[in-house]
Coordinates of C-alpha atoms and ligand atoms in Angstrom, one line a residue:
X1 CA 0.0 0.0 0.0
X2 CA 0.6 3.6 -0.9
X3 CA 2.1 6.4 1.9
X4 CA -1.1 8.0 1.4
X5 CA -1.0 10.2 4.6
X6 CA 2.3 12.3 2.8
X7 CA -0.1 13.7 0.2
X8 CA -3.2 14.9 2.2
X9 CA -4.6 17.8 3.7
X10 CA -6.9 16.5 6.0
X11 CA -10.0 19.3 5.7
X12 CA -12.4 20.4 8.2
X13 CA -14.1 24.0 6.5
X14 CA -18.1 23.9 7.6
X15 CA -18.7 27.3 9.5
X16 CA -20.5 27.3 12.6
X17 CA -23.5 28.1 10.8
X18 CA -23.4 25.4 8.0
X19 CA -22.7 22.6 11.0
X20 CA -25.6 24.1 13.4
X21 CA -21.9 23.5 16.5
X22 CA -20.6 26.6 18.3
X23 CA -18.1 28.2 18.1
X24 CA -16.5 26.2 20.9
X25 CA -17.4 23.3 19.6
X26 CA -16.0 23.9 15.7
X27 CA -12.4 25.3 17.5
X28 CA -12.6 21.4 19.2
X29 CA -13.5 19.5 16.5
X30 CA -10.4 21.3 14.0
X31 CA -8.4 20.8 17.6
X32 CA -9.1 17.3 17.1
X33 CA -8.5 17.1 13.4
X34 CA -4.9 18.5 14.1
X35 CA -4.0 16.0 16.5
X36 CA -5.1 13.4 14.3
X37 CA -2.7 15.0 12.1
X38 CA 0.2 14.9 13.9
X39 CA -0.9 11.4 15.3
X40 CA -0.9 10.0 11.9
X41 CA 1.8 11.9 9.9
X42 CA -0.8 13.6 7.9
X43 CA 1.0 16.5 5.5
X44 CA -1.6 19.3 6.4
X45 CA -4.7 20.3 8.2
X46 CA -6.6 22.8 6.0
X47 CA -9.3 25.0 8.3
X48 CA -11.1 28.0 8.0
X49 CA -8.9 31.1 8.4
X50 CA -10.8 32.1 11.5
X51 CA -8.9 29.3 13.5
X52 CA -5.5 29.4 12.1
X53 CA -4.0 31.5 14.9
X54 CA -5.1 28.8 18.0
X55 CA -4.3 25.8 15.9
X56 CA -0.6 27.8 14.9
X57 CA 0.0 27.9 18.6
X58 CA -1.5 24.2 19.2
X59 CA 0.9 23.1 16.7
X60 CA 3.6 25.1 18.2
X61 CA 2.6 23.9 21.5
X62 CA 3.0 19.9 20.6
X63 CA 5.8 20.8 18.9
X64 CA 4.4 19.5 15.3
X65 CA 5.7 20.2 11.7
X66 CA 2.0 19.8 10.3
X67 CA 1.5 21.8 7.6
X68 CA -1.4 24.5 8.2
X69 CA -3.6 25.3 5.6
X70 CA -6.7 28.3 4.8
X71 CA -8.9 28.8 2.4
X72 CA -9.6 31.7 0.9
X73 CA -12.7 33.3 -1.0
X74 CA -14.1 30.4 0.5
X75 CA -16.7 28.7 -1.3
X76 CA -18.0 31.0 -4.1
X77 CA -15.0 32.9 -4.9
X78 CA -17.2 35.6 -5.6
X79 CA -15.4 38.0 -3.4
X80 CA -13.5 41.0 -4.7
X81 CA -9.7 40.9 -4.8
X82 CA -9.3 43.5 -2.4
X83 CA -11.2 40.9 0.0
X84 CA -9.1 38.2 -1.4
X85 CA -5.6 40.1 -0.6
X86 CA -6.8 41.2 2.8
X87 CA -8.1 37.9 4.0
X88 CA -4.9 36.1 2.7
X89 CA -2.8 38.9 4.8
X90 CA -4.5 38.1 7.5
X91 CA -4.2 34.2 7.4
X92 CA -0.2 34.6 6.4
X93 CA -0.3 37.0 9.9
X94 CA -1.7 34.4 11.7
X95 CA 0.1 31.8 10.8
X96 CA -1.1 29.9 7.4
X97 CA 1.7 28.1 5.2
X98 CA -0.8 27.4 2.5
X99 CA -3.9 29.2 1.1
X100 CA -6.5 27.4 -0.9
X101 CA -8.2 30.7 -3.0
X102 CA -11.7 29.9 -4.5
X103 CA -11.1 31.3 -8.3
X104 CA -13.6 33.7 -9.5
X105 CA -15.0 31.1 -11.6
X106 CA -18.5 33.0 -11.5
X107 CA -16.2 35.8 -13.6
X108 CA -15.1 33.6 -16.1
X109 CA -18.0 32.0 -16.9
X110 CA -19.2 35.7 -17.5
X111 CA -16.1 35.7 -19.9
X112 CA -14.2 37.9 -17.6
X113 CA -11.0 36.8 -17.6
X114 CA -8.9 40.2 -17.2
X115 CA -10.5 39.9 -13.3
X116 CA -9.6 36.2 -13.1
X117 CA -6.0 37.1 -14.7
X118 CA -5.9 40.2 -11.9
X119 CA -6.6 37.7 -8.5
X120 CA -4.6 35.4 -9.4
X121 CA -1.4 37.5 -10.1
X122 CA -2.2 39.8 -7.3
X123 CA -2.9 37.0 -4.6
X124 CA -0.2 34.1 -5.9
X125 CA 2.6 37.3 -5.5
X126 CA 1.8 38.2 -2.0
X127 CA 2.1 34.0 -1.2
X128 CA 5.4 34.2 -3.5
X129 CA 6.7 37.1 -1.1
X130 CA 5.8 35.3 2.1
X131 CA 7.3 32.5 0.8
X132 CA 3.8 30.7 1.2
X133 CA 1.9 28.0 -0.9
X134 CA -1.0 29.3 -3.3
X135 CA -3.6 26.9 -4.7
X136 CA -6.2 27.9 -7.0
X137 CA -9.3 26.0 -6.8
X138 CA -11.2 26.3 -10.1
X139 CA -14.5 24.2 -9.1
X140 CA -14.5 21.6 -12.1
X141 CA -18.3 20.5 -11.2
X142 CA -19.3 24.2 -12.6
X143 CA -16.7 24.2 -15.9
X144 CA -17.5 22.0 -19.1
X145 CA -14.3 19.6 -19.7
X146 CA -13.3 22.3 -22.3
X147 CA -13.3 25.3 -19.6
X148 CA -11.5 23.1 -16.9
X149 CA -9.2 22.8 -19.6
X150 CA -8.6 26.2 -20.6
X151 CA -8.5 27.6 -16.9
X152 CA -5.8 25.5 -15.9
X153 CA -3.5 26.4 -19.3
X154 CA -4.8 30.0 -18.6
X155 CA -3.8 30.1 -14.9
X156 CA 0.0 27.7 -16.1
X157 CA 0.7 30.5 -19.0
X158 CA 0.1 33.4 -16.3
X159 CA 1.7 31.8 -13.9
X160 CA 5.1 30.9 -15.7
X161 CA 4.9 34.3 -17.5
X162 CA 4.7 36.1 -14.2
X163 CA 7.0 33.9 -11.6
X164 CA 10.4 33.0 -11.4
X165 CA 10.7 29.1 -12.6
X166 CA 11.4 28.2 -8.7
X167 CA 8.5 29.2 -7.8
X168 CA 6.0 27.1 -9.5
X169 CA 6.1 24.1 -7.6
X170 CA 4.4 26.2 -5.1
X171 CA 1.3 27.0 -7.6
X172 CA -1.6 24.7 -8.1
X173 CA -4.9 24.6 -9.4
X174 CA -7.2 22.5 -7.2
X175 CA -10.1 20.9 -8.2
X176 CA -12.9 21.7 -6.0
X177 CA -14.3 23.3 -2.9
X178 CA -16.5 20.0 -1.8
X179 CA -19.4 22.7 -1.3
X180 CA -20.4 23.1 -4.7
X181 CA -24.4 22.3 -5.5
X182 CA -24.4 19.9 -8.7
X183 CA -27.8 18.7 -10.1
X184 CA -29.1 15.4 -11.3
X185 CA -26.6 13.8 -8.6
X186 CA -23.5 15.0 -10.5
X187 CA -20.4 14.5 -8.8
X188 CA -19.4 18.0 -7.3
X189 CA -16.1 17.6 -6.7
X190 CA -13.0 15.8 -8.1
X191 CA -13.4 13.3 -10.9
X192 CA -11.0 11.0 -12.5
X193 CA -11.7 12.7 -16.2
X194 CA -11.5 16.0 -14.3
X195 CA -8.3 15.7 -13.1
X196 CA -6.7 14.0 -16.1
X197 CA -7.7 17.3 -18.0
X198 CA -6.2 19.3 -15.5
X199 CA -3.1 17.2 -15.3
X200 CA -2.5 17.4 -19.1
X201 CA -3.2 21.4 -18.9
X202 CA -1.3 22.5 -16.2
X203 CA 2.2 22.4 -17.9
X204 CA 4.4 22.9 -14.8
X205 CA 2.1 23.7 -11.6
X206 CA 0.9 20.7 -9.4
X207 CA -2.2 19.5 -9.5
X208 CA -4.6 19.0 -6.3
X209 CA -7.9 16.8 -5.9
X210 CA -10.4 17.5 -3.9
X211 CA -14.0 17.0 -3.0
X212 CA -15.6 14.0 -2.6
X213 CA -12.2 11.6 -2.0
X214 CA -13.4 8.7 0.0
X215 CA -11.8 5.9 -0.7
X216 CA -8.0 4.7 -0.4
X217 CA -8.3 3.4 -3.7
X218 CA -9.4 6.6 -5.5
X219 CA -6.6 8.3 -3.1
X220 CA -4.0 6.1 -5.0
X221 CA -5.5 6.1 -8.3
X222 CA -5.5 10.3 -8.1
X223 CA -1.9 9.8 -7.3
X224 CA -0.9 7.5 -9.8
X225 CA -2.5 9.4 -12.3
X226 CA -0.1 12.8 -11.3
X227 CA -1.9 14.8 -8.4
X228 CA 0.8 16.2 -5.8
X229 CA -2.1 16.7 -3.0
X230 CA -5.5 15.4 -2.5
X231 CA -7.5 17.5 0.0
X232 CA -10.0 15.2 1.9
X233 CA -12.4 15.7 4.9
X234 CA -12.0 11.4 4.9
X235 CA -8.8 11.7 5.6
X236 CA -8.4 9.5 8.9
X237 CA -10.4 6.5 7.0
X238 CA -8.4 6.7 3.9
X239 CA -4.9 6.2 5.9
X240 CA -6.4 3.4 7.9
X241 CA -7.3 1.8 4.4
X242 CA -11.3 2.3 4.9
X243 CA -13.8 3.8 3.0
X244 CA -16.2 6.9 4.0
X245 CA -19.4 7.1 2.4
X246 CA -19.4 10.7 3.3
X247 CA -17.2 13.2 5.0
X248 CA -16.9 15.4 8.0
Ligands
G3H1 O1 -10.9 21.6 0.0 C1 -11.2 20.4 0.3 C2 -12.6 19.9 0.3 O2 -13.5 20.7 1.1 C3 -12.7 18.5 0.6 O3 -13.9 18.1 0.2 P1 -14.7 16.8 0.8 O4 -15.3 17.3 2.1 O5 -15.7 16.4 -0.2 O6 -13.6 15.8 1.1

């Protein structure tokens, strides 16, 4: 079997509102998540940016070299870049070594692709210059096969006409927020013919699945085809070789 635990960020991002918990309670339960992160040599926990400074000084505390993730823009990506730049500030001043930005997908679907071009140069620099990790999730469920396509070349061609050639290890395109609303019982998050399009888009960035990962086997398929990451709220069941029908 597979080292499967290297490539996951194990997600917990349901607001307080979305879970019907407290505040309290949510703080505990991505408390939890962590030390199930450090317990089991998972690569990152990925939470909601209004935690990141407690669970930066509970990893601090235990002494852990978990990775700590944040999304941002998160789920819609509808939010301006202004909102973008100052929510990713604040999660790099708190402590985040990787931000998950929700694309403005909404934009380019309107064909706007100057905005889409903007956020992403503007956001992935400030990363760059904290020496931080940007992925770009561009929520395949909502694209066609020939828009996940073109996003992903769009975002490579920006990125390597922008960056230095260093830094584009530290760029990926993600696949999906989890939270998206399909119809008809459509998958809405990352498929196997999803991610091969992204994977033979991206040029050099990394690629990163997420949404609706639940079993071991589709963890290791996802690496075998090329992914660097697979972002999973499943993430305890897939290292102990189970399945999840759902997550959380
Ligand atoms: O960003 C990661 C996703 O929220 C994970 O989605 P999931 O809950 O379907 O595993």
């Amino acid at each position: 079997m597979m080292n499967i635990a290297q490539y996951l960020d194990s997600t917990y991002l349901k607001t307080p509102q979305q879970s019907g918990l407290s505040e309290e309670e949510t703080l505990q339960k991505v408390k939890d998540l962590t030390q199930e992160a450090i317990d089991h040599h998972i690569f990152a926990v990925m939470i909601r940016p209004d935690y990141i400074s407690k669970i930066k000084d509970f990893l601090k505390e235990k002494n852990s070299d978990v990775v700590l993730g944040t999304v941002i823009g998160f789920h819609e990506g509808t939010y301006s870049i202004e909102e973008k730049l100052n929510e990713a500030s604040k999660a790099i001043n708190d402590g985040a070594d990787e931000l998950d930005f929700v694309i403005n997908y909404e934009a380019y679907l309107k064909g706007d692709l100057e905005l889409v071009k903007d956020e992403f140069l503007r956001c992935t620099q400030l990363c760059i210059e904290h020496y931080k990790i940007a992925k770009w999730i561009i929520e395949i469920a909502a694209l066609t096969d020939k828009q996940i396509a073109d996003i992903t070349k769009n975002i490579s061609i920006w990125a390597e006409e922008n960056f230095e050639a260093k830094d584009l290890k530290n760029i990926f395109v993600k696949s999906s927020t989890g939270f998206f609303i399909t119809e008809n019982g459509k998958p809405n998050g990352a498929t196997f013919e999803g991610i091969q399009i992204m994977l033979d888009n991206a040029r050099k960035l990394p690629i990163k699945a997420a949404g609706g990962v639940r079993t071991p086997e589709d963890a290791e398929k996802m690496i075998k085809l090329g992914v660097k990451r697979i972002g999973t709220s499943s993430a305890l069941s897939l290292i102990k070789n189970e399945s999840s029908t759902e997550g959380y």
